CSV table of C-alpha atoms in Angstrom, one decimal:
chain,number,residue,atom,x,y,z
F,1,MET,CA,12.6,0.4,33.1
F,2,GLN,CA,14.8,1.9,30.3
F,3,TYR,CA,13.9,1.9,26.6
F,4,ILE,CA,15.5,2.7,23.2
F,5,MET,CA,13.0,4.6,21.1
F,6,ALA,CA,13.1,3.6,17.4
F,7,LEU,CA,11.5,6.0,15.0
F,8,ASP,CA,10.6,4.1,11.8
F,9,GLN,CA,9.6,6.6,9.1
F,10,GLY,CA,8.4,4.6,6.1
F,11,THR,CA,6.8,5.4,2.7
F,12,THR,CA,3.3,4.7,3.9
F,13,SER,CA,3.4,5.3,7.6
F,14,SER,CA,5.3,6.8,10.6
F,15,ARG,CA,5.9,4.4,13.5
F,16,CYS,CA,7.5,4.4,16.9
F,17,ILE,CA,8.6,1.3,18.8
F,18,LEU,CA,10.1,1.2,22.3
F,19,PHE,CA,12.5,-1.7,23.0
F,20,ASP,CA,13.8,-2.8,26.4
F,21,ARG,CA,17.2,-4.3,27.1
F,22,ARG,CA,16.0,-7.8,26.3
F,23,GLY,CA,14.9,-6.6,22.8
F,24,ARG,CA,11.2,-6.9,23.6
F,25,VAL,CA,8.7,-4.7,21.9
F,26,CYS,CA,7.2,-2.8,24.8
F,27,SER,CA,5.0,-0.2,22.9
F,28,THR,CA,4.1,0.6,19.3
F,29,ALA,CA,2.3,3.5,17.7
F,30,GLN,CA,1.7,4.0,14.0
F,31,LYS,CA,0.1,6.7,11.8
F,32,PRO,CA,-0.5,6.5,8.1
F,33,LEU,CA,1.4,8.9,5.8
F,34,ARG,CA,-0.4,10.5,2.8
F,35,GLN,CA,1.2,10.2,-0.6
F,36,SER,CA,0.3,12.6,-3.4
F,37,PHE,CA,0.6,12.0,-7.1
F,38,PRO,CA,0.4,15.4,-8.8
F,39,ARG,CA,1.3,14.1,-12.3
F,40,PRO,CA,1.8,10.7,-13.8
F,41,GLY,CA,5.0,9.2,-12.4
F,42,TRP,CA,5.3,11.8,-9.7
F,43,VAL,CA,5.2,10.9,-6.0
F,44,GLU,CA,5.4,13.4,-3.2
F,45,HIS,CA,5.1,13.7,0.6
F,46,ASP,CA,4.6,16.7,2.9
F,47,PRO,CA,7.8,17.0,5.0
F,48,MET,CA,5.9,18.8,7.8
F,49,GLU,CA,3.5,15.9,8.0
F,50,ILE,CA,6.4,13.5,8.2
F,51,TRP,CA,7.8,15.5,11.2
F,52,ALA,CA,4.4,16.0,12.9
F,53,ALA,CA,3.4,12.3,12.5
F,54,GLN,CA,6.7,11.1,13.8
F,55,MET,CA,6.5,13.2,16.9
F,56,GLY,CA,2.9,12.2,17.4
F,57,VAL,CA,3.6,8.5,17.4
F,58,ALA,CA,6.6,9.0,19.7
F,59,GLN,CA,4.5,10.7,22.3
F,60,GLU,CA,1.8,8.0,21.9
F,61,ALA,CA,4.2,5.2,22.3
F,62,LEU,CA,5.5,6.7,25.5
F,63,LEU,CA,2.0,7.3,26.9
F,64,LYS,CA,1.1,3.6,26.2
F,65,THR,CA,3.8,2.5,28.6
F,66,GLY,CA,3.0,5.1,31.2
F,67,ALA,CA,6.7,6.0,31.2
F,68,GLY,CA,8.2,9.5,31.0
F,69,PRO,CA,11.0,10.8,28.8
F,70,GLU,CA,13.5,10.0,31.5
F,71,SER,CA,13.0,6.3,30.6
F,72,VAL,CA,14.3,6.8,27.1
F,73,ALA,CA,18.1,6.1,26.9
F,74,ALA,CA,18.4,7.1,23.3
F,75,ILE,CA,16.6,7.5,20.0
F,76,GLY,CA,17.4,5.6,16.8
F,77,ILE,CA,16.1,6.4,13.3
F,78,THR,CA,15.4,4.3,10.3
F,79,ASN,CA,13.8,5.7,7.2
F,80,GLN,CA,12.6,5.4,3.6
F,81,ARG,CA,15.7,6.0,1.6
F,82,GLU,CA,16.4,8.4,-1.3
F,83,THR,CA,13.4,10.6,-0.6
F,84,THR,CA,14.6,14.2,-1.0
F,85,ILE,CA,13.8,17.2,1.1
F,86,VAL,CA,15.1,20.8,0.8
F,87,TRP,CA,14.4,23.4,3.5
F,88,ASP,CA,15.3,26.9,4.6
F,89,ARG,CA,18.2,27.0,7.0
F,90,GLU,CA,16.7,29.9,9.1
F,91,THR,CA,13.0,29.1,9.1
F,92,GLY,CA,13.1,25.3,8.8
F,93,ARG,CA,10.3,25.4,6.3
F,94,PRO,CA,10.6,23.1,3.2
F,95,VAL,CA,10.8,24.9,-0.1
F,96,CYS,CA,8.5,22.3,-1.8
F,97,PRO,CA,7.1,18.8,-1.1
F,98,ALA,CA,9.5,15.9,-0.5
F,99,ILE,CA,10.2,14.0,-3.8
F,100,VAL,CA,9.7,10.4,-2.9
F,101,TRP,CA,12.1,7.6,-3.9
F,102,GLN,CA,9.4,6.1,-6.2
F,103,CYS,CA,9.1,9.4,-8.3
F,104,ARG,CA,10.2,9.1,-11.9
F,105,ARG,CA,10.2,12.8,-12.9
F,106,THR,CA,13.9,13.0,-13.4
F,107,ALA,CA,14.2,10.0,-15.7
F,108,PRO,CA,14.9,12.2,-18.7
F,109,LEU,CA,17.8,13.8,-16.9
F,110,CYS,CA,19.2,10.4,-16.1
F,111,GLN,CA,19.0,9.4,-19.7
F,112,GLN,CA,21.0,12.6,-20.6
F,113,LEU,CA,23.6,11.8,-18.0
F,114,LEU,CA,23.9,8.3,-19.3
F,115,LYS,CA,24.5,9.7,-22.8
F,116,GLU,CA,27.3,11.9,-21.3
F,117,GLY,CA,29.0,8.8,-20.0
F,118,TRP,CA,28.2,9.2,-16.3
F,119,GLY,CA,26.9,5.7,-15.8
F,120,GLU,CA,30.2,4.1,-15.3
F,121,LYS,CA,31.5,6.9,-13.1
F,122,VAL,CA,28.4,6.6,-10.8
F,123,ARG,CA,28.8,2.8,-10.6
F,124,LYS,CA,32.5,3.0,-9.8
F,125,ARG,CA,32.2,5.8,-7.2
F,126,CYS,CA,28.7,5.5,-5.7
F,127,GLY,CA,28.1,1.7,-6.3
F,128,LEU,CA,24.8,2.5,-7.9
F,129,VAL,CA,23.0,2.3,-11.2
F,130,LEU,CA,22.4,5.8,-12.6
F,131,ASP,CA,18.7,6.1,-12.1
F,132,ALA,CA,15.9,8.5,-11.0
F,133,TYR,CA,15.4,6.3,-7.9
F,134,PHE,CA,18.3,8.0,-6.1
F,135,SER,CA,18.4,11.5,-4.6
F,136,ALA,CA,20.9,13.4,-6.8
F,137,THR,CA,18.7,14.2,-9.8
F,138,LYS,CA,15.7,14.9,-7.4
F,139,LEU,CA,17.8,17.6,-5.7
F,140,HIS,CA,18.9,19.0,-9.0
F,141,TRP,CA,15.2,19.2,-10.1
F,142,ILE,CA,14.3,21.2,-7.0
F,143,LEU,CA,17.0,23.7,-7.6
F,144,GLU,CA,16.0,24.1,-11.2
F,145,ASN,CA,12.3,24.2,-10.8
F,146,VAL,CA,11.4,25.8,-7.5
F,147,PRO,CA,11.4,29.6,-7.9
F,148,GLY,CA,14.4,31.2,-6.2
F,149,ALA,CA,15.8,27.9,-4.9
F,150,ARG,CA,19.0,28.1,-7.0
F,151,GLU,CA,19.9,31.6,-5.8
F,152,LYS,CA,19.1,30.8,-2.2
F,153,ALA,CA,21.2,27.6,-2.3
F,154,ARG,CA,24.2,29.5,-3.7
F,155,ARG,CA,23.9,32.0,-0.8
F,156,GLY,CA,24.0,29.1,1.6
F,157,GLU,CA,20.4,29.6,2.7
F,158,LEU,CA,19.1,26.1,1.9
F,159,LEU,CA,19.8,22.7,3.3
F,160,PHE,CA,19.3,19.2,1.8
F,161,GLY,CA,18.6,16.0,3.5
F,162,THR,CA,17.1,12.6,3.2
F,163,VAL,CA,14.4,11.7,5.8
F,164,ASP,CA,17.0,10.8,8.5
F,165,THR,CA,18.6,14.2,8.1
F,166,TRP,CA,15.3,16.0,8.2
F,167,LEU,CA,14.2,14.2,11.4
F,168,ILE,CA,17.6,14.6,13.2
F,169,TRP,CA,17.7,18.3,12.2
F,170,ASN,CA,14.2,18.9,13.7
F,171,LEU,CA,14.8,16.8,16.8
F,172,THR,CA,18.0,18.7,17.7
F,173,GLY,CA,16.5,22.1,16.9
F,174,GLY,CA,18.8,22.6,13.9
F,175,ALA,CA,21.9,21.8,15.9
F,176,ALA,CA,22.8,18.7,13.8
F,177,HIS,CA,22.8,18.6,10.0
F,178,VAL,CA,24.0,15.1,9.4
F,179,THR,CA,23.3,11.9,7.5
F,180,ASP,CA,24.7,8.4,8.3
F,181,TYR,CA,26.9,6.6,5.8
F,182,SER,CA,24.1,4.1,4.8
F,183,ASN,CA,21.8,6.9,3.7
F,184,ALA,CA,24.6,9.0,2.2
F,185,SER,CA,25.4,6.0,0.0
F,186,ARG,CA,21.9,6.1,-1.6
F,187,THR,CA,22.1,9.7,-2.8
F,188,MET,CA,24.2,9.1,-5.9
F,189,LEU,CA,26.4,11.9,-4.7
F,190,PHE,CA,28.6,10.0,-2.2
F,191,ASP,CA,31.8,8.2,-2.9
F,192,ILE,CA,31.5,5.0,-1.0
F,193,HIS,CA,35.3,4.5,-1.1
F,194,THR,CA,36.5,7.8,0.2
F,195,LEU,CA,33.4,8.4,2.4
F,196,LYS,CA,33.1,11.9,0.9
F,197,TRP,CA,30.7,13.8,-1.3
F,198,ASP,CA,31.9,13.7,-4.9
F,199,ALA,CA,32.9,17.1,-6.1
F,200,GLU,CA,32.6,16.3,-9.8
F,201,LEU,CA,29.1,15.0,-9.5
F,202,LEU,CA,28.1,18.1,-7.5
F,203,GLU,CA,29.6,20.3,-10.1
F,204,ARG,CA,27.8,18.6,-13.0
F,205,LEU,CA,24.5,18.8,-11.2
F,206,ASP,CA,25.2,22.3,-10.0
F,207,ILE,CA,24.6,21.5,-6.3
F,208,PRO,CA,26.3,23.7,-3.8
F,209,ALA,CA,28.3,21.7,-1.2
F,210,SER,CA,27.0,24.0,1.5
F,211,MET,CA,23.6,22.3,1.2
F,212,LEU,CA,24.8,18.9,2.1
F,213,PRO,CA,24.8,17.3,5.5
F,214,GLN,CA,27.9,15.9,7.2
F,215,ALA,CA,28.2,12.2,6.6
F,216,VAL,CA,28.8,10.4,9.9
F,217,PRO,CA,28.8,6.8,11.3
F,218,SER,CA,25.5,5.1,11.9
F,219,SER,CA,26.1,4.7,15.6
F,220,GLN,CA,27.1,7.8,17.6
F,221,ILE,CA,25.5,10.6,19.5
F,222,TYR,CA,24.5,13.2,16.8
F,223,GLY,CA,23.0,15.6,19.3
F,224,TYR,CA,20.2,15.9,21.8
F,225,THR,CA,16.5,16.6,21.4
F,226,LYS,CA,15.2,20.1,22.1
F,227,PRO,CA,13.8,20.0,25.7
F,228,SER,CA,10.5,21.4,24.4
F,229,ILE,CA,9.9,18.1,22.5
F,230,PHE,CA,9.9,15.6,25.3
F,231,GLY,CA,10.5,17.7,28.3
F,232,ARG,CA,14.2,16.7,28.6
F,233,PRO,CA,17.1,16.3,26.2
F,234,ILE,CA,17.4,12.7,24.8
F,235,PRO,CA,20.4,11.6,22.8
F,236,VAL,CA,19.8,11.0,19.1
F,237,ALA,CA,22.4,8.2,18.7
F,238,GLY,CA,21.7,6.0,15.7
F,239,ALA,CA,20.5,6.1,12.1
F,240,ALA,CA,20.4,3.8,9.1
F,241,GLY,CA,18.3,3.4,5.9
F,242,ASP,CA,15.5,0.9,6.3
F,243,GLN,CA,17.1,-2.0,4.5
F,244,GLN,CA,20.5,-1.6,6.1
F,245,ALA,CA,18.8,-1.3,9.5
F,246,ALA,CA,17.0,-4.6,8.8
F,247,LEU,CA,20.3,-6.2,8.0
F,248,PHE,CA,21.7,-5.0,11.3
F,249,GLY,CA,18.6,-6.0,13.2
F,250,GLN,CA,18.9,-9.5,11.8
F,251,GLY,CA,22.4,-9.8,13.2
F,252,CYS,CA,24.0,-10.2,9.7
F,253,PHE,CA,27.4,-9.0,11.0
F,254,ARG,CA,29.7,-11.4,9.0
F,255,PRO,CA,30.5,-11.4,5.3
F,256,GLY,CA,28.2,-13.7,3.4
F,257,MET,CA,25.3,-13.3,5.8
F,258,ALA,CA,22.1,-12.1,4.1
F,259,LYS,CA,18.5,-11.1,4.8
F,260,ASN,CA,15.4,-10.8,2.7
F,261,THR,CA,12.5,-8.5,3.6
F,262,TYR,CA,9.3,-9.8,2.1
F,263,GLY,CA,7.1,-6.7,1.7
F,264,THR,CA,5.3,-5.3,-1.3
F,265,GLY,CA,8.6,-6.1,-3.1
F,266,CYS,CA,11.6,-8.0,-1.8
F,267,PHE,CA,14.8,-6.3,-0.6
F,268,LEU,CA,17.8,-8.6,-0.3
F,269,LEU,CA,21.1,-7.5,1.3
F,270,MET,CA,24.3,-9.4,1.8
F,271,ASN,CA,27.0,-8.3,4.1
F,272,THR,CA,30.3,-8.3,2.1
F,273,GLY,CA,32.6,-7.0,4.9
F,274,ALA,CA,35.1,-4.2,5.0
F,275,GLN,CA,35.6,-4.0,1.2
F,276,PRO,CA,33.0,-3.1,-1.3
F,277,LYS,CA,32.2,-5.7,-4.0
F,278,GLU,CA,31.6,-4.4,-7.4
F,279,SER,CA,28.5,-5.9,-9.1
F,280,ARG,CA,28.5,-7.3,-12.6
F,281,GLN,CA,25.1,-9.0,-12.0
F,282,GLY,CA,22.8,-6.0,-11.9
F,283,LEU,CA,23.0,-5.4,-8.2
F,284,VAL,CA,24.0,-2.2,-6.3
F,285,THR,CA,26.9,-1.8,-3.9
F,286,THR,CA,26.0,0.1,-0.8
F,287,LEU,CA,27.3,1.0,2.6
F,288,ALA,CA,25.7,-1.2,5.2
F,289,TRP,CA,26.7,0.9,8.2
F,290,GLY,CA,29.5,2.8,10.0
F,291,LEU,CA,30.3,1.4,13.4
F,292,ASP,CA,33.3,0.9,15.7
F,293,GLY,CA,35.6,3.2,13.8
F,294,GLY,CA,35.0,1.4,10.4
F,295,VAL,CA,32.5,0.8,7.7
F,296,GLU,CA,30.9,-2.4,6.3
F,297,TYR,CA,29.5,-2.8,2.8
F,298,ALA,CA,26.6,-4.8,1.3
F,299,LEU,CA,25.3,-5.9,-2.0
F,300,GLU,CA,21.6,-5.2,-2.6
F,301,GLY,CA,19.1,-6.5,-5.0
F,302,SER,CA,15.4,-5.7,-5.3
F,303,VAL,CA,12.4,-7.8,-6.5
F,304,PHE,CA,9.7,-5.4,-7.7
F,305,VAL,CA,6.7,-7.5,-7.0
F,306,ALA,CA,6.4,-9.9,-4.0
F,307,GLY,CA,3.6,-9.3,-1.5
F,308,ALA,CA,1.9,-7.2,-4.2
F,309,ALA,CA,1.4,-10.5,-6.2
F,310,ILE,CA,-0.6,-11.9,-3.2
F,311,GLN,CA,-2.6,-8.6,-3.1
F,312,TRP,CA,-3.3,-9.2,-6.9
F,313,LEU,CA,-4.7,-12.6,-6.1
F,314,ARG,CA,-7.0,-11.1,-3.5
F,315,ASP,CA,-8.0,-7.7,-4.9
F,316,GLU,CA,-8.0,-8.2,-8.7
F,317,LEU,CA,-8.7,-11.9,-9.2
F,318,GLY,CA,-10.7,-12.6,-6.1
F,319,LEU,CA,-9.0,-16.0,-5.6
F,320,ILE,CA,-8.4,-15.5,-1.9
F,321,ASP,CA,-10.1,-13.4,0.8
F,322,THR,CA,-7.0,-12.8,2.9
F,323,ALA,CA,-3.3,-13.0,2.3
F,324,ALA,CA,-3.1,-15.7,5.0
F,325,GLN,CA,-5.5,-17.9,3.0
F,326,SER,CA,-2.8,-18.3,0.3
F,327,GLU,CA,-0.8,-20.6,2.5
F,328,GLU,CA,-3.8,-22.8,3.2
F,329,LEU,CA,-4.7,-23.1,-0.5
F,330,ALA,CA,-1.1,-23.8,-1.6
F,331,ALA,CA,-0.9,-26.7,0.8
F,332,GLN,CA,-3.9,-28.3,-0.7
F,333,VAL,CA,-2.0,-29.3,-3.9
F,334,GLU,CA,1.2,-31.2,-4.3
F,335,ASP,CA,2.6,-28.9,-7.0
F,336,THR,CA,1.5,-26.2,-9.5
F,337,ASN,CA,0.5,-28.8,-12.1
F,338,GLY,CA,3.1,-27.4,-14.4
F,339,CYS,CA,2.0,-23.8,-14.0
F,340,TYR,CA,4.4,-20.8,-13.5
F,341,VAL,CA,3.4,-17.2,-12.6
F,342,VAL,CA,6.0,-14.4,-13.4
F,343,PRO,CA,4.6,-11.3,-11.6
F,344,ALA,CA,6.5,-8.8,-13.8
F,345,PHE,CA,3.7,-6.2,-13.5
F,346,THR,CA,6.1,-3.3,-13.7
F,347,GLY,CA,9.0,-5.1,-15.4
F,348,LEU,CA,11.7,-7.3,-13.9
F,349,GLY,CA,14.3,-6.1,-11.5
F,350,ALA,CA,17.6,-7.6,-10.5
F,351,PRO,CA,19.3,-9.5,-12.0
F,352,TRP,CA,17.3,-9.3,-15.2
F,353,TRP,CA,16.6,-5.5,-15.4
F,354,ASN,CA,14.0,-5.8,-18.1
F,355,PRO,CA,11.6,-2.9,-17.9
F,356,LYS,CA,9.5,-4.2,-20.8
F,357,ALA,CA,8.8,-7.5,-19.2
F,358,ARG,CA,5.1,-8.0,-18.1
F,359,GLY,CA,3.2,-10.4,-15.9
F,360,THR,CA,2.9,-13.8,-17.4
F,361,VAL,CA,1.2,-17.2,-16.6
F,362,VAL,CA,2.6,-20.1,-18.5
F,363,GLY,CA,2.0,-23.9,-18.5
F,364,LEU,CA,-1.8,-23.6,-18.2
F,365,THR,CA,-3.8,-26.8,-18.9
F,366,ARG,CA,-7.4,-27.7,-18.2
F,367,GLY,CA,-6.3,-29.3,-14.9
F,368,VAL,CA,-4.9,-26.1,-13.4
F,369,ASN,CA,-7.3,-24.9,-10.7
F,370,ARG,CA,-7.5,-22.1,-8.1
F,371,ALA,CA,-5.1,-23.7,-5.7
F,372,HIS,CA,-2.5,-24.3,-8.4
F,373,LEU,CA,-2.5,-20.7,-9.4
F,374,VAL,CA,-2.3,-19.4,-5.8
F,375,ARG,CA,0.6,-21.8,-5.2
F,376,ALA,CA,2.4,-20.7,-8.4
F,377,THR,CA,2.1,-17.1,-7.4
F,378,LEU,CA,3.6,-17.8,-3.9
F,379,GLU,CA,6.4,-19.8,-5.5
F,380,SER,CA,7.2,-16.8,-7.7
F,381,LEU,CA,8.4,-14.9,-4.7
F,382,ALA,CA,10.9,-17.7,-3.9
F,383,TYR,CA,12.1,-18.0,-7.5
F,384,GLN,CA,12.8,-14.3,-7.8
F,385,THR,CA,14.6,-14.3,-4.5
F,386,CYS,CA,16.8,-17.2,-5.7
F,387,ASP,CA,17.7,-15.2,-8.9
F,388,VAL,CA,19.0,-12.3,-6.8
F,389,LEU,CA,20.8,-14.5,-4.3
F,390,GLY,CA,22.6,-16.3,-7.1
F,391,ALA,CA,23.8,-13.0,-8.5
F,392,MET,CA,25.0,-12.0,-5.0
F,393,GLU,CA,27.0,-15.2,-4.6
F,394,ARG,CA,28.6,-14.6,-8.0
F,395,ASP,CA,29.4,-11.0,-7.3
F,396,ALA,CA,30.7,-11.5,-3.7
F,397,GLY,CA,32.5,-14.8,-4.3
F,398,LEU,CA,30.8,-16.0,-1.2
F,399,ALA,CA,28.5,-19.0,-0.8
F,400,LEU,CA,25.3,-18.4,1.0
F,401,SER,CA,25.0,-20.6,4.1
F,402,GLN,CA,21.6,-19.4,5.3
F,403,LEU,CA,19.0,-16.7,4.7
F,404,ARG,CA,17.4,-14.6,7.4
F,405,VAL,CA,13.9,-13.4,6.7
F,406,ASP,CA,11.4,-10.7,7.9
F,407,GLY,CA,8.5,-8.8,6.5
F,408,GLY,CA,4.8,-9.8,6.2
F,409,ALA,CA,5.2,-12.8,3.9
F,410,SER,CA,7.8,-14.3,6.1
F,411,ALA,CA,4.9,-15.5,8.3
F,412,ASN,CA,3.9,-17.8,5.4
F,413,GLY,CA,5.3,-21.2,6.4
F,414,PHE,CA,4.7,-22.8,3.0
F,415,LEU,CA,6.6,-20.0,1.3
F,416,MET,CA,9.5,-20.2,3.7
F,417,GLN,CA,9.8,-23.9,3.3
F,418,PHE,CA,9.7,-23.6,-0.5
F,419,GLN,CA,12.4,-20.9,-0.3
F,420,ALA,CA,14.7,-23.2,1.7
F,421,ASP,CA,14.1,-26.1,-0.8
F,422,LEU,CA,14.8,-23.9,-3.8
F,423,MET,CA,18.0,-22.4,-2.3
F,424,ASP,CA,19.2,-25.7,-0.8
F,425,ALA,CA,20.0,-23.7,2.4
F,426,PRO,CA,18.3,-23.0,5.7
F,427,VAL,CA,15.9,-20.1,6.1
F,428,LEU,CA,15.9,-18.5,9.6
F,429,ARG,CA,12.9,-16.6,10.9
F,430,PRO,CA,13.5,-14.6,14.0
F,431,ALA,CA,11.2,-14.3,17.0
F,432,CYS,CA,10.8,-10.5,16.3
F,433,ILE,CA,10.2,-9.7,12.7
F,434,GLU,CA,10.4,-5.9,13.4
F,435,SER,CA,14.0,-6.1,12.1
F,436,THR,CA,14.1,-2.6,10.7
F,437,ALA,CA,13.1,-0.8,13.9
F,438,TYR,CA,15.2,-3.2,16.0
F,439,GLY,CA,18.3,-2.4,13.9
F,440,ALA,CA,17.8,1.3,14.4
F,441,ALA,CA,17.4,0.7,18.1
F,442,GLY,CA,20.6,-1.4,18.2
F,443,LEU,CA,22.7,1.3,16.5
F,444,ALA,CA,21.5,3.9,19.0
F,445,GLY,CA,21.7,1.5,22.0
F,446,LEU,CA,25.3,0.6,21.2
F,447,ALA,CA,26.3,4.3,21.0
F,448,VAL,CA,25.1,5.0,24.6
F,449,GLY,CA,26.1,1.6,26.2
F,450,PHE,CA,22.5,0.3,26.4
F,451,TRP,CA,23.9,-2.9,25.0
F,452,PRO,CA,27.6,-3.6,25.5
F,453,ASP,CA,28.3,-5.0,22.0
F,454,ARG,CA,26.8,-6.4,18.9
F,455,GLU,CA,26.6,-9.9,20.1
F,456,ALA,CA,24.7,-9.0,23.2
F,457,PHE,CA,22.3,-7.0,21.1
F,458,ALA,CA,21.8,-9.8,18.6
F,459,ALA,CA,21.3,-12.4,21.3
F,460,ASN,CA,18.0,-10.7,22.2
F,461,ASN,CA,16.4,-11.7,18.9
F,462,PRO,CA,16.7,-15.5,18.7
F,463,VAL,CA,15.6,-17.6,15.8
F,464,GLU,CA,12.0,-18.6,16.2
F,465,ARG,CA,12.0,-21.3,13.4
F,466,VAL,CA,14.5,-22.8,11.0
F,467,PHE,CA,13.2,-24.1,7.6
F,468,ARG,CA,15.6,-26.7,6.3
F,469,PRO,CA,15.7,-27.9,2.7
F,470,ALA,CA,14.0,-31.2,1.9
F,471,MET,CA,13.9,-31.2,-1.9
F,472,GLY,CA,16.0,-33.5,-4.0
F,473,PRO,CA,18.5,-31.9,-6.5
F,474,ALA,CA,16.8,-33.4,-9.6
F,475,ARG,CA,13.4,-31.9,-8.8
F,476,ARG,CA,15.0,-28.5,-7.8
F,477,GLU,CA,16.9,-28.2,-11.0
F,478,ALA,CA,13.8,-29.1,-13.1
F,479,MET,CA,11.7,-26.5,-11.3
F,480,LEU,CA,14.4,-23.8,-11.8
F,481,ARG,CA,14.7,-24.7,-15.5
F,482,GLY,CA,10.9,-24.2,-15.8
F,483,TRP,CA,11.1,-20.9,-14.1
F,484,ARG,CA,13.8,-19.6,-16.4
F,485,ARG,CA,11.8,-20.6,-19.4
F,486,ALA,CA,8.8,-18.8,-18.0
F,487,VAL,CA,10.9,-15.6,-17.4
F,488,GLU,CA,12.0,-15.8,-21.1
F,489,ARG,CA,8.4,-15.7,-22.1
F,490,ALA,CA,7.8,-12.6,-20.0
F,491,ARG,CA,10.8,-10.6,-21.1
F,492,ASP,CA,10.2,-7.7,-23.6
F,493,TRP,CA,6.5,-8.4,-23.8
F,494,ALA,CA,5.6,-4.7,-23.8
F,495,GLU,CA,7.8,-4.2,-26.7
F,496,ASP,CA,6.4,-7.1,-28.7
F,497,SER,CA,2.8,-6.1,-27.9
F,498,GLU,CA,3.4,-2.7,-29.5
F,499,GLY,CA,4.5,-4.3,-32.7
F,500,ASN,CA,8.1,-3.3,-32.4
F,501,PRO,CA,10.9,-5.7,-33.4
């Protein structure tokens, strides 16, 4: 039996999944990852813990199958994006904790860059909104604030990488200092048109080019594992950021195909083909992957609160005991009795981009009960998804024919049916919802001939269920109008509550 090993290094855990040629999950191991919050708005990881945990789950997954390392045809990596690590080229020791994508410590620098007029340059070259979310200002912060880091970097003694780079460098014993195009495109230092690091941005942020990894395709052999890790060299042959990997794992290979991952938030990506589509709707343009001698692009939009709204019902309001119970309660009522929930707990993301929005419940009457409120909260996930999908269609000039789904909340049949009704398009749920890890496995497997082509790879993950729209147009439009009115009530609430105009 031969396997592809997928290393899935996320924000809250490190996982390893072994897939066989039929795309079946043959073994899984997972270990939680600690996050630290040293100051308000700061989020950090220990890079050595990331590395140790990832190797631990890799060994555990192999042991569960009873197979040896000779059974692993290749390793693919998928990872939390934008998280920034700097380490010593000689010793391999990080110079400080990893600054996680969620960390907001560089927001003041981003405001300064916006005042200097860098916002439009970043959007044009990198496809991104100038924000502390991305890696560039995190790297600048490390060089400015870690004692001796700036001098060491100028002498060529320090290396930078996102989590994919860090894992590949350690797996290969320092032989490969690379990042794939999808991860490079999330650094806010990479020109997505020329596929090169942007010299002007590097100069403004005073980042030596010698620190940067080589940007390479998402599917090729980057190097081989040190024999001391698994007992034999194994090719490290694929890498992609988690959301791009999920797009690939869902088989979204043609322009206009899109996927939504329903997690704590929602991440929506649409394949736009060989040419990048500039967003005017508050989305970001990103590289999807590099493969077969070319690159493909995607539009991406984020919903800040999705599954977190269900957790709110359970943990703060006590309306449900388990997330699965929300489906049962929602099905007990025919509608929300005119109630809308806008879960803007941390503001509204794409396409609204209103950081001062706050969570709002509107349309309450004496007849609204527990089931209505649960149903309205579930429906909010679908409304927010529709807002982003509409922006994608306008930006890409492509009509959405279907939506592929994964993530925890995709198991909720009520939500998936309501999503199809609201979009007026089918929602497709695959048999294996481990799309992220499967995408990383596919990129690695294609590089070593484990699967002959994309089509053979995608055929291993058939659609388990199709949710087809069954709502009439008049009702759909009325419900969407109500949602937009509710969003208007939520916008700028933090500003109003402070007594500001």
